[in-house]
Coordinates of C-alpha atoms and ligand atoms in Angstrom, one line a residue:
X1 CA 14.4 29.2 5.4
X2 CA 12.2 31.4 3.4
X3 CA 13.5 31.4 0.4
X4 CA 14.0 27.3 0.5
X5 CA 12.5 26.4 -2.8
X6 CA 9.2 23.9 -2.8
X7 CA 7.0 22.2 -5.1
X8 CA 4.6 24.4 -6.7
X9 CA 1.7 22.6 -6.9
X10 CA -0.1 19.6 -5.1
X11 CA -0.2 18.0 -8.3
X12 CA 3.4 18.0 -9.2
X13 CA 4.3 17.3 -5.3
X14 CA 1.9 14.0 -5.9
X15 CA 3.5 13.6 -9.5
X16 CA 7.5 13.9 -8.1
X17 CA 6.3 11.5 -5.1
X18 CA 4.7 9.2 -7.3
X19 CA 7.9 9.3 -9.4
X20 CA 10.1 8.0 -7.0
X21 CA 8.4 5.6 -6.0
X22 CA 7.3 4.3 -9.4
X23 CA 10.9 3.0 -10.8
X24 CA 12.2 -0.5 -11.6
X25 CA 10.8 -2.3 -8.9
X26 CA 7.3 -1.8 -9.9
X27 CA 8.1 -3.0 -13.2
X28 CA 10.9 -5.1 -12.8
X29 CA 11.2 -6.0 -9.7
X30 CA 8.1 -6.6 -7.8
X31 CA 6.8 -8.8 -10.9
X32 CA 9.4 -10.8 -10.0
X33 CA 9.3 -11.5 -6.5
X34 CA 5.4 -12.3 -6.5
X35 CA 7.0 -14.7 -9.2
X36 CA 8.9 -16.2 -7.2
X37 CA 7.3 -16.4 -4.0
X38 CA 4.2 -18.1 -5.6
X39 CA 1.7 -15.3 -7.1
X40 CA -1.4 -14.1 -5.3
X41 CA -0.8 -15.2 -1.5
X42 CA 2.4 -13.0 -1.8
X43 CA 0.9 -10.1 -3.4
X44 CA -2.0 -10.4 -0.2
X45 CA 0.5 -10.2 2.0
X46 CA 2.7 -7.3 0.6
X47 CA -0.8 -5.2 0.6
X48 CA -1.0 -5.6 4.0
X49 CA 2.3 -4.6 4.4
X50 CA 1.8 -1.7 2.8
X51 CA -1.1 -0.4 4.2
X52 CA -0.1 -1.1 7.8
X53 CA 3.6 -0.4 7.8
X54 CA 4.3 1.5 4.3
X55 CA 1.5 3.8 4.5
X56 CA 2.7 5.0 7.9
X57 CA 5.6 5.6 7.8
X58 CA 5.6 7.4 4.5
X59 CA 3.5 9.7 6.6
X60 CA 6.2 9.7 9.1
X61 CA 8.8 10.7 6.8
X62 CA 6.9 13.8 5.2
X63 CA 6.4 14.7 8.6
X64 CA 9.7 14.6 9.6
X65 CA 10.7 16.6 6.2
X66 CA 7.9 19.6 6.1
X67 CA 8.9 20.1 9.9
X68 CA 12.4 20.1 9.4
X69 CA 12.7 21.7 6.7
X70 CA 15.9 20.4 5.1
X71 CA 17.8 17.5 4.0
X72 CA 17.0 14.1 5.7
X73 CA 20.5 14.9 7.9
X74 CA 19.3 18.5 8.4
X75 CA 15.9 18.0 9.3
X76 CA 16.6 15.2 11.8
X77 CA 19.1 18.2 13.4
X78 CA 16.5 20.6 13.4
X79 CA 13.6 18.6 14.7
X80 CA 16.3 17.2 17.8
X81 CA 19.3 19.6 18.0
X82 CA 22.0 18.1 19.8
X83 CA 20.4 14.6 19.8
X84 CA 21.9 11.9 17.5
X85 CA 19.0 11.3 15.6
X86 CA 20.3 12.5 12.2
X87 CA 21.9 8.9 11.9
X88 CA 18.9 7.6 10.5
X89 CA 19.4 10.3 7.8
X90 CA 23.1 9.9 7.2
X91 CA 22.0 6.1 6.8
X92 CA 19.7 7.6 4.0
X93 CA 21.7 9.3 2.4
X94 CA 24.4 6.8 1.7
X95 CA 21.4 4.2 0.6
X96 CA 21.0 6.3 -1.9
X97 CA 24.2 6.8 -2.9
X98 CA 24.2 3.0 -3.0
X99 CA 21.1 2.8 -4.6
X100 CA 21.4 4.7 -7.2
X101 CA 25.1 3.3 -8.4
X102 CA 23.0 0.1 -9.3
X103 CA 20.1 0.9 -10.2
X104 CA 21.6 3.4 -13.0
X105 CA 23.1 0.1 -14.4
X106 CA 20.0 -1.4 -14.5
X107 CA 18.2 1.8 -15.9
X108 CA 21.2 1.5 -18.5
X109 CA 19.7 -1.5 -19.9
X110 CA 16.6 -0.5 -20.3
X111 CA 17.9 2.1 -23.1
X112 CA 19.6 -0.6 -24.7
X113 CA 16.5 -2.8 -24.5
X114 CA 14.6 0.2 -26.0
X115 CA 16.9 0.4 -29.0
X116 CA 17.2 -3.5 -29.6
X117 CA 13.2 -3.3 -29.9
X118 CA 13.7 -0.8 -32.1
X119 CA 16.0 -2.4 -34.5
X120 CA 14.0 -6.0 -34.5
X121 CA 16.4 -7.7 -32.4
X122 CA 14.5 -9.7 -31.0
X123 CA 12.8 -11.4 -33.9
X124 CA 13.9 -14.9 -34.7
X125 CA 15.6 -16.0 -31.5
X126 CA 15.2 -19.1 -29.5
X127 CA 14.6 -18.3 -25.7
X128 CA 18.1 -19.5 -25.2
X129 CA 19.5 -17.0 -27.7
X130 CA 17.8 -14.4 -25.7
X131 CA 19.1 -15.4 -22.6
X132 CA 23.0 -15.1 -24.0
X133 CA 21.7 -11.8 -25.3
X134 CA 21.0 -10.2 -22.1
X135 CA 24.1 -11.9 -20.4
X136 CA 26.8 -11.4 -23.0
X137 CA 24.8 -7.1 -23.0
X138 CA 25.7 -7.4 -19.3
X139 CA 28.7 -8.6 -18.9
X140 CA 30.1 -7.0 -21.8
X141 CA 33.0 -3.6 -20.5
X142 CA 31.8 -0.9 -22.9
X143 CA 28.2 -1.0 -23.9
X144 CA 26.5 -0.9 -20.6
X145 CA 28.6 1.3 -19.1
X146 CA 28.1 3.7 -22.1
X147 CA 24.4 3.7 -21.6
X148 CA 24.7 3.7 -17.7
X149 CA 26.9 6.9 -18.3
X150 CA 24.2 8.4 -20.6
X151 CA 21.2 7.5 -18.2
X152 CA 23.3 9.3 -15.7
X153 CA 23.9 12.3 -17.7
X154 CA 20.1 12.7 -18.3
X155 CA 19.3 12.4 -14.6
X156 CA 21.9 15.6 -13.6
X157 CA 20.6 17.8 -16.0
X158 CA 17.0 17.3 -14.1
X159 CA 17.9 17.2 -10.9
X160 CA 20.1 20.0 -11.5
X161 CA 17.7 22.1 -12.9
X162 CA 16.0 22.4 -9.2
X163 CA 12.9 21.4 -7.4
X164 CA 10.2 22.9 -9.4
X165 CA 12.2 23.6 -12.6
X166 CA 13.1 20.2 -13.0
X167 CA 12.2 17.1 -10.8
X168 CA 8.6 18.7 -10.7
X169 CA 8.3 19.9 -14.1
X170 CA 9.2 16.4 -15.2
X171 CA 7.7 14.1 -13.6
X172 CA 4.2 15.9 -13.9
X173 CA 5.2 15.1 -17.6
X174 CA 6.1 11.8 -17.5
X175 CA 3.9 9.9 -15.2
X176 CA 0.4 10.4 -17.1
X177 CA 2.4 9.0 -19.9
X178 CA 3.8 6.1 -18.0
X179 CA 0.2 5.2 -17.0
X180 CA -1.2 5.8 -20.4
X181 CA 1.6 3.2 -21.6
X182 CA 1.3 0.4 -19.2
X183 CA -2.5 0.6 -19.4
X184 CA -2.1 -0.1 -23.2
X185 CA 0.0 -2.8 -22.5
X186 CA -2.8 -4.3 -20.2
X187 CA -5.1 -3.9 -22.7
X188 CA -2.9 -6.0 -25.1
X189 CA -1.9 -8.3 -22.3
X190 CA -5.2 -9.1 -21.6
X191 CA -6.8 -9.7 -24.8
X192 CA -4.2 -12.4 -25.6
X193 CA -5.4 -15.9 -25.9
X194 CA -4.4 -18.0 -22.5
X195 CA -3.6 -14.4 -20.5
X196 CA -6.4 -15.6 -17.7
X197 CA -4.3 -17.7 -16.7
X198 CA -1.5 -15.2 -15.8
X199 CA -4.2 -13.1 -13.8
X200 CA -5.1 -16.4 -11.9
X201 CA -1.2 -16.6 -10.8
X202 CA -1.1 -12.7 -9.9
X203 CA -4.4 -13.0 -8.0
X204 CA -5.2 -16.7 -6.7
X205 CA -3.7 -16.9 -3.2
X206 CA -2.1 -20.1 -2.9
X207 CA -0.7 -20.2 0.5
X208 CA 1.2 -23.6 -0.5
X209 CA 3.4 -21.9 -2.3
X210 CA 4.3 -19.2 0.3
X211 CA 7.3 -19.3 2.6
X212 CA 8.3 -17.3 6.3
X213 CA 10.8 -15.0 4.0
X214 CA 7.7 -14.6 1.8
X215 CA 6.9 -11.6 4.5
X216 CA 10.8 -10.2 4.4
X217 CA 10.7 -10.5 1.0
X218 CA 7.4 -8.8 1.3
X219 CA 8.3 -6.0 3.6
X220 CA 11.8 -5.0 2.1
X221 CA 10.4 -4.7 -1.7
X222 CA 7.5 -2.3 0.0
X223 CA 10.4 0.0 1.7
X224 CA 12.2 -0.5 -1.6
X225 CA 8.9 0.7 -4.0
X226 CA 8.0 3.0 -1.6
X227 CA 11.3 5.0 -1.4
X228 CA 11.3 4.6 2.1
X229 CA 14.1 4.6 4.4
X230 CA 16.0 6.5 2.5
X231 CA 15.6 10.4 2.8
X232 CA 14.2 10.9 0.2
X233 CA 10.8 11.2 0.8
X234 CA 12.2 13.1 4.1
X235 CA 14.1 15.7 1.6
X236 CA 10.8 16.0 -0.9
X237 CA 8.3 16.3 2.6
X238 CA 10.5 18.9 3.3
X239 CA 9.6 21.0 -0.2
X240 CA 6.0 20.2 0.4
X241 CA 3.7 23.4 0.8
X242 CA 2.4 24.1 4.4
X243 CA -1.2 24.1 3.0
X244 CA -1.1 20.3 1.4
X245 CA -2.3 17.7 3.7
X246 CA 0.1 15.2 4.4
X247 CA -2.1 12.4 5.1
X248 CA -4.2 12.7 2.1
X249 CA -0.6 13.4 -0.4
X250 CA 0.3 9.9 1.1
X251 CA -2.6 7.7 0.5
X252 CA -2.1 9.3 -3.0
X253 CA 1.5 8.4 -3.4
X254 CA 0.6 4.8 -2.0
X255 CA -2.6 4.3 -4.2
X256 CA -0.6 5.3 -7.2
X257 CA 3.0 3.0 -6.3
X258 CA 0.4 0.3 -6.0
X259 CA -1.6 0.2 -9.4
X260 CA 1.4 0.7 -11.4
X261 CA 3.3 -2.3 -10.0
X262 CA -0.3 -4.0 -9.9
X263 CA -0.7 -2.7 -13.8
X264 CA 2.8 -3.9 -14.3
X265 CA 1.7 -7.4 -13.2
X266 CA -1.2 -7.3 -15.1
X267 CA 0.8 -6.2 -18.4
X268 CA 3.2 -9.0 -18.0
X269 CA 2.0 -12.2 -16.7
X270 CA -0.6 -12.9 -19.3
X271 CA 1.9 -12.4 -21.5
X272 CA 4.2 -14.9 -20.1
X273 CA 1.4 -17.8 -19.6
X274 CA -0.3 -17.0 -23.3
X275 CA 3.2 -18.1 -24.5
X276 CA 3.8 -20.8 -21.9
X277 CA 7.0 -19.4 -20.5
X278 CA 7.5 -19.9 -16.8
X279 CA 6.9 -17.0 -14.2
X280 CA 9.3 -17.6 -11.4
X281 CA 12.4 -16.7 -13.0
X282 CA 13.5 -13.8 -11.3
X283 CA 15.8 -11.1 -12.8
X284 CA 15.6 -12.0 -16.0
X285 CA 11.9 -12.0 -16.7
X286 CA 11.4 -8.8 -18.2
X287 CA 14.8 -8.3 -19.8
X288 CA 14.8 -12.1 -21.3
X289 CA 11.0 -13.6 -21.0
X290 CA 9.4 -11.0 -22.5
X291 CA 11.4 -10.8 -25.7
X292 CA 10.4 -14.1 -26.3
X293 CA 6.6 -12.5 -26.2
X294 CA 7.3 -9.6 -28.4
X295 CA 7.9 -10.8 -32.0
X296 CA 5.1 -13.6 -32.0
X297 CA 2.3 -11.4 -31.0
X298 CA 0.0 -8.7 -33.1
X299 CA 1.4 -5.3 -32.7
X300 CA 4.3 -7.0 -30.9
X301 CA 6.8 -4.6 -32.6
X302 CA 5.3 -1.5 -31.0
X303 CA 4.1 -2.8 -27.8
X304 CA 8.2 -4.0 -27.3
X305 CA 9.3 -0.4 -27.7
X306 CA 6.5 0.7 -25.4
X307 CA 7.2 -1.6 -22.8
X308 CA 10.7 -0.8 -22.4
X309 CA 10.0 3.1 -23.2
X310 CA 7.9 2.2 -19.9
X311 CA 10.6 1.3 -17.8
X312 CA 13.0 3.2 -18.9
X313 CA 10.7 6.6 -17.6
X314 CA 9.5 5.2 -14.5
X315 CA 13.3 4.5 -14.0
X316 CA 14.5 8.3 -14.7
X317 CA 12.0 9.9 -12.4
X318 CA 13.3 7.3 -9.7
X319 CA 16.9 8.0 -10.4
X320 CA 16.3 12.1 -10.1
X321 CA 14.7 11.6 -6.7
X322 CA 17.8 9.2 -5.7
X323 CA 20.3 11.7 -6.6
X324 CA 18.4 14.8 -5.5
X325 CA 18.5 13.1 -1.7
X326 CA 22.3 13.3 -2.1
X327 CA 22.6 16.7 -3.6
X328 CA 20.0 17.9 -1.3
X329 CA 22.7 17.2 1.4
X330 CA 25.0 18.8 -0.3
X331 CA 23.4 21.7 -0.7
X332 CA 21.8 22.0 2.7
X333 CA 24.0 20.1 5.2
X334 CA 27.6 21.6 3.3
X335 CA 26.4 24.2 2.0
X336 CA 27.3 23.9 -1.9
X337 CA 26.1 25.4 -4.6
X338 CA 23.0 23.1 -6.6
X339 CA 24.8 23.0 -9.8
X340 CA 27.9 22.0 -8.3
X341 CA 26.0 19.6 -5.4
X342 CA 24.7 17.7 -7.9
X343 CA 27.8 17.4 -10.6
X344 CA 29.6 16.1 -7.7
X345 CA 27.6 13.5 -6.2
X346 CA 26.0 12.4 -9.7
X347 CA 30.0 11.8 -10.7
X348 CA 31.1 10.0 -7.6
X349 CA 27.7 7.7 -8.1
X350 CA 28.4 7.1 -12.0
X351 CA 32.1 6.3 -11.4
X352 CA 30.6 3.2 -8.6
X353 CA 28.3 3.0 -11.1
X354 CA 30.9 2.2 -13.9
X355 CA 32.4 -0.3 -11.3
X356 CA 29.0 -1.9 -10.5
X357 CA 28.5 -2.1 -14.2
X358 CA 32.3 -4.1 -14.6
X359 CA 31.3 -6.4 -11.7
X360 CA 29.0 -8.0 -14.0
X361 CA 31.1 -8.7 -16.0
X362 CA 35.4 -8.4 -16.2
X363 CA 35.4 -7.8 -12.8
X364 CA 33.0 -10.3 -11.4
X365 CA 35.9 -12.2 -9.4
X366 CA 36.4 -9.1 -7.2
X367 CA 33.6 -9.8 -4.3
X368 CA 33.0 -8.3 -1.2
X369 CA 31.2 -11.0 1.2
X370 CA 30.7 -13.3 -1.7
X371 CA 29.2 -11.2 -3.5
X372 CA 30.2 -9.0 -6.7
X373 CA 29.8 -5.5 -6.1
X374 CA 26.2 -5.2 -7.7
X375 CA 24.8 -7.9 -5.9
X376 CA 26.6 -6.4 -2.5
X377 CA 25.1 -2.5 -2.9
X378 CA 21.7 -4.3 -3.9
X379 CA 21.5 -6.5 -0.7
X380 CA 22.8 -4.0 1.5
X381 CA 20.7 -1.7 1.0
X382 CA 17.4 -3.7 0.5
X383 CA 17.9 -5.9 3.4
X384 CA 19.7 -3.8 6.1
X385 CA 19.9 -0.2 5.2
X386 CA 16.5 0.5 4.3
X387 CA 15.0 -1.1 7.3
X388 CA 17.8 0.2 10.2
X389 CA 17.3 4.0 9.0
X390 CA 13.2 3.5 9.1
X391 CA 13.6 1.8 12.2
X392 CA 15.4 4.6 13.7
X393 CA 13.1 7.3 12.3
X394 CA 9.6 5.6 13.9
X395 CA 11.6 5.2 17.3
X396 CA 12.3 8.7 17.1
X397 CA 9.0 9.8 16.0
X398 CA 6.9 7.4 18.2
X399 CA 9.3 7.3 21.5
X400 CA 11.5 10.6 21.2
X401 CA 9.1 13.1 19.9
X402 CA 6.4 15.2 21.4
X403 CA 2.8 13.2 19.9
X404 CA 1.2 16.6 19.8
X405 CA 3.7 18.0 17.5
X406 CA 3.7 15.0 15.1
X407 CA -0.2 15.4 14.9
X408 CA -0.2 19.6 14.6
X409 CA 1.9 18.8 11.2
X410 CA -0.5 16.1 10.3
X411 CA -3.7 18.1 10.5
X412 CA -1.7 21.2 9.3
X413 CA -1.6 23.2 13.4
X414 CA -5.1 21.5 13.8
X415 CA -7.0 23.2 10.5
X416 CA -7.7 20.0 9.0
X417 CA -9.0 16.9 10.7
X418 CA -7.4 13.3 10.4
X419 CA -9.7 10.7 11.9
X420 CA -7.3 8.1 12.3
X421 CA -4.8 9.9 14.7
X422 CA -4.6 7.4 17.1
X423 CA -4.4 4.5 15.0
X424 CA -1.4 6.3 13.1
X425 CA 0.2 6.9 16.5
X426 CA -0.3 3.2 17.6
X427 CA 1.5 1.3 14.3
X428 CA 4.3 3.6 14.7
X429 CA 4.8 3.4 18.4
X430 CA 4.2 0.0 19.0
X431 CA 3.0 -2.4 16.1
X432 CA 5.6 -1.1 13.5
X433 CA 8.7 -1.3 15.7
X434 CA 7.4 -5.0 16.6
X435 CA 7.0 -6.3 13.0
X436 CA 10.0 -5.0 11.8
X437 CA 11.9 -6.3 14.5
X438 CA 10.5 -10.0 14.0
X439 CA 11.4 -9.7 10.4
X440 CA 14.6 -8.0 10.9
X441 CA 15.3 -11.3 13.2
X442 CA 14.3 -13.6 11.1
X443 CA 16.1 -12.9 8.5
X444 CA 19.8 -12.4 9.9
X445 CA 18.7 -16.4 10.9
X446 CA 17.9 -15.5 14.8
X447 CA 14.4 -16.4 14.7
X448 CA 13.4 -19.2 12.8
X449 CA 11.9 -18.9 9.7
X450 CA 13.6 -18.4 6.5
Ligands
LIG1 N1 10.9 3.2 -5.5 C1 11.7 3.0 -6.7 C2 11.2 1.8 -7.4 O1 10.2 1.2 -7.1 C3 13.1 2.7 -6.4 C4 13.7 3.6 -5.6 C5 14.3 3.1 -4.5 C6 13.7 4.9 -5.9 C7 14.9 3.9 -3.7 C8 14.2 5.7 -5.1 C9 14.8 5.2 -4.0 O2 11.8 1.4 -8.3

């Protein structure tokens, strides 16, 4: 246990943190789903979430981690020898491994979106040119899974490369620059003519437009931008110094996954009013909207290479912090080597990767409940995964664990103070269990709402 290797700094700790939770669904997701579930009452709602749910049981999770002291299997073992706990971490671990076989498609595109930008691809196409573009990319059996293959590649040579040698080292890199990036393409976004009334859609709540599966919606893309629920914030607690505070490092990581995707929102809608394109498309919208924005607007050449230089980071520091969850298991739990923990699990992901990739394309007939495989590992995880290991962990922490030892890691064995003890101790008792067991309901159809 001594010689475990840690973060070396509360900077990089914050930076690695941050890193995982700033990926895709900052940029490419959540601008989305506020898209879709009608703008500014949606993004009201997922702050709350965040701040009542997320921000808790981030904390949890770092608790759990820095007291167990190992992977998110391990650590439940240590914390509750004998007890069967550690599901919630085996669930974790295998969202991961779920996880990250998609989203390393989707990180795939982004490289080929950087180097279309590049080459002027763009330029000259009608919106429904683009649209074939990104579907005949996707759906095509050699390029994407190249680039997939390659986005893969780069993530093992991080993650193997350790905690502080590589993930840390990293990320402490790349996330200034990812801020620096999006900011500039704020500043752009905002100074186009008609942007205002983008901000108007990401900020004016209009309740009308919100629905009951608004809040699911809500709830399961904080989990998702958080990284919660599925050990890896349990694995990186556990490589947190003993003299960081953990609920200070948390309102950081929160504040931070916030902005960006707030940042992101406020790069890209703007964008999409000034040129009178429609918001509420889903998927597509970065990878098929905004290429439409690029070539008609000053500097649009650059900012297009920025923007998807821009995901493509904030998706690498998300895909080392999925794989190092699974290798962390491998290393701790069965006892393997690093370099070999993490050339075996990143192969087994990029080989579902490569099959994820297919099912987009030649192999979209093969489905597993109606859906291809993609679309399966996406919804799995998001809407059942995610939420069952949480779930698990706040019962355990709140119902199963002694409250004075949850709060002695807290407050580091009592040398800092943390005011709002018994409010923490309340959500994850009673109020967090509740709401996510009203959403869970609701959602598999037994309570009304959706
Ligand atoms: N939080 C990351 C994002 O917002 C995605 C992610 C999910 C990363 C799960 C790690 C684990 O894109």
């Amino acid at each position: 246990m001594e010689n475990r290797e840690g973060f070396n700094s509360t900077f990089g700790m914050i930076m690695a943190a941050v890193g995982s939770a700033v990926g895709l669904g900052n940029i490419w997701r959540f601008p989305y789903i506020v898209g879709m579930n009608g703008g500014g009452a949606f993004l009201l709602v997922y702050l709350a979430i965040v701040v009542i749910i997320g921000v808790p049981l981030m904390m949890s999770e770092l608790v759990i981690g820095r007291r167990g002291q190992s992977d998110s299997v391990g650590s439940f073992k240590n914390l509750a020898p004998g007890k069967k706990w550690y599901i919630s971490g085996v669930i974790g671990v295998l969202a991961s491994f779920m996880i990250l076989s998609f989203y390393a498609v989707v990180a795939g595109w982004t490289l080929e979106y950087i180097y279309k930008a590049a080459t002027n691809s763009f330029v000259g196409q009608s919106p429904d040119q683009l649209a074939a573009m990104f579907s005949t990319f996707i759906s095509s059996p050699i390029k994407p899974i190249f680039w997939t293959i390659v986005f893969m590649l780069l993530t093992i040579t991080i993650v193997r490369a350790g905690v502080q040698g590589g993930i840390e080292k990293v990320s402490s890199v790349l996330i200034p620059v990812l801020l620096v990036l999006v900011i500039l393409l704020d500043i752009r976004g905002l100074t186009l003519e008609g942007g205002m009334a983008g901000l108007r859609f990401l900020f004016y709540p209009d309740f009308t437009k919100f629905s009951l599966g608004g809040f699911l919606a809500a709830l399961g893309h904080a989990f998702f931008s958080m990284s919660l629920g599925m050990g890896i914030i349990v694995t990186y607690g556990s490589y947190v110094s003993r003299k960081d505070s953990l609920p200070k490092s948390t309102l950081n990581i929160a504040f931070f996954d916030t902005l960006i995707a707030l940042l992101s929102g406020i790069a890209i809608f703007p964008a999409v009013f000034a040129f009178g394109l429609e918001p509420g498309q889903g998927a597509g919208l970065v990878f098929i909207t905004l290429p439409n924005v690029f070539p008609s607007m000053p500097g649009g050449y650059l900012f297009g290479i920025a923007f998807f230089l821009l995901l493509a980071l904030a998706a690498l520091t998300s895909t080392i912090s999925l794989l190092e969850a699974v290798v962390a298991y491998g290393v701790e739990s069965m006892d393997l080597p690093r370099k070999k923990a993490t050339w075996l699990a990143g192969g087994l992901i990029t080989v579902v990767a490569v099959f994820c990739s297919l099912s987009n394309g030649p192999w979209s007939g093969f489905t597993i409940a109606g859906k291809t495989l993609f679309d399966f590992l996406d919804y799995i995880t998001a809407n059942y995964l995610l939420t069952i290991a949480a779930f698990i962990e706040i019962i355990f922490l709140g119902w199963a664990y002694k409250k004075s030892d949850i709060m002695d890691e807290l407050t580091n064995q009592g040398t800092l103070t943390f005011g709002l003890k018994n409010v923490y101790y309340m959500i994850i008792k009673y109020l967090a269990p509740i709401v996510m067991i009203i959403i869970f309901l609701s959602s598999i159809g037994i309570l009304p709402g959706e």
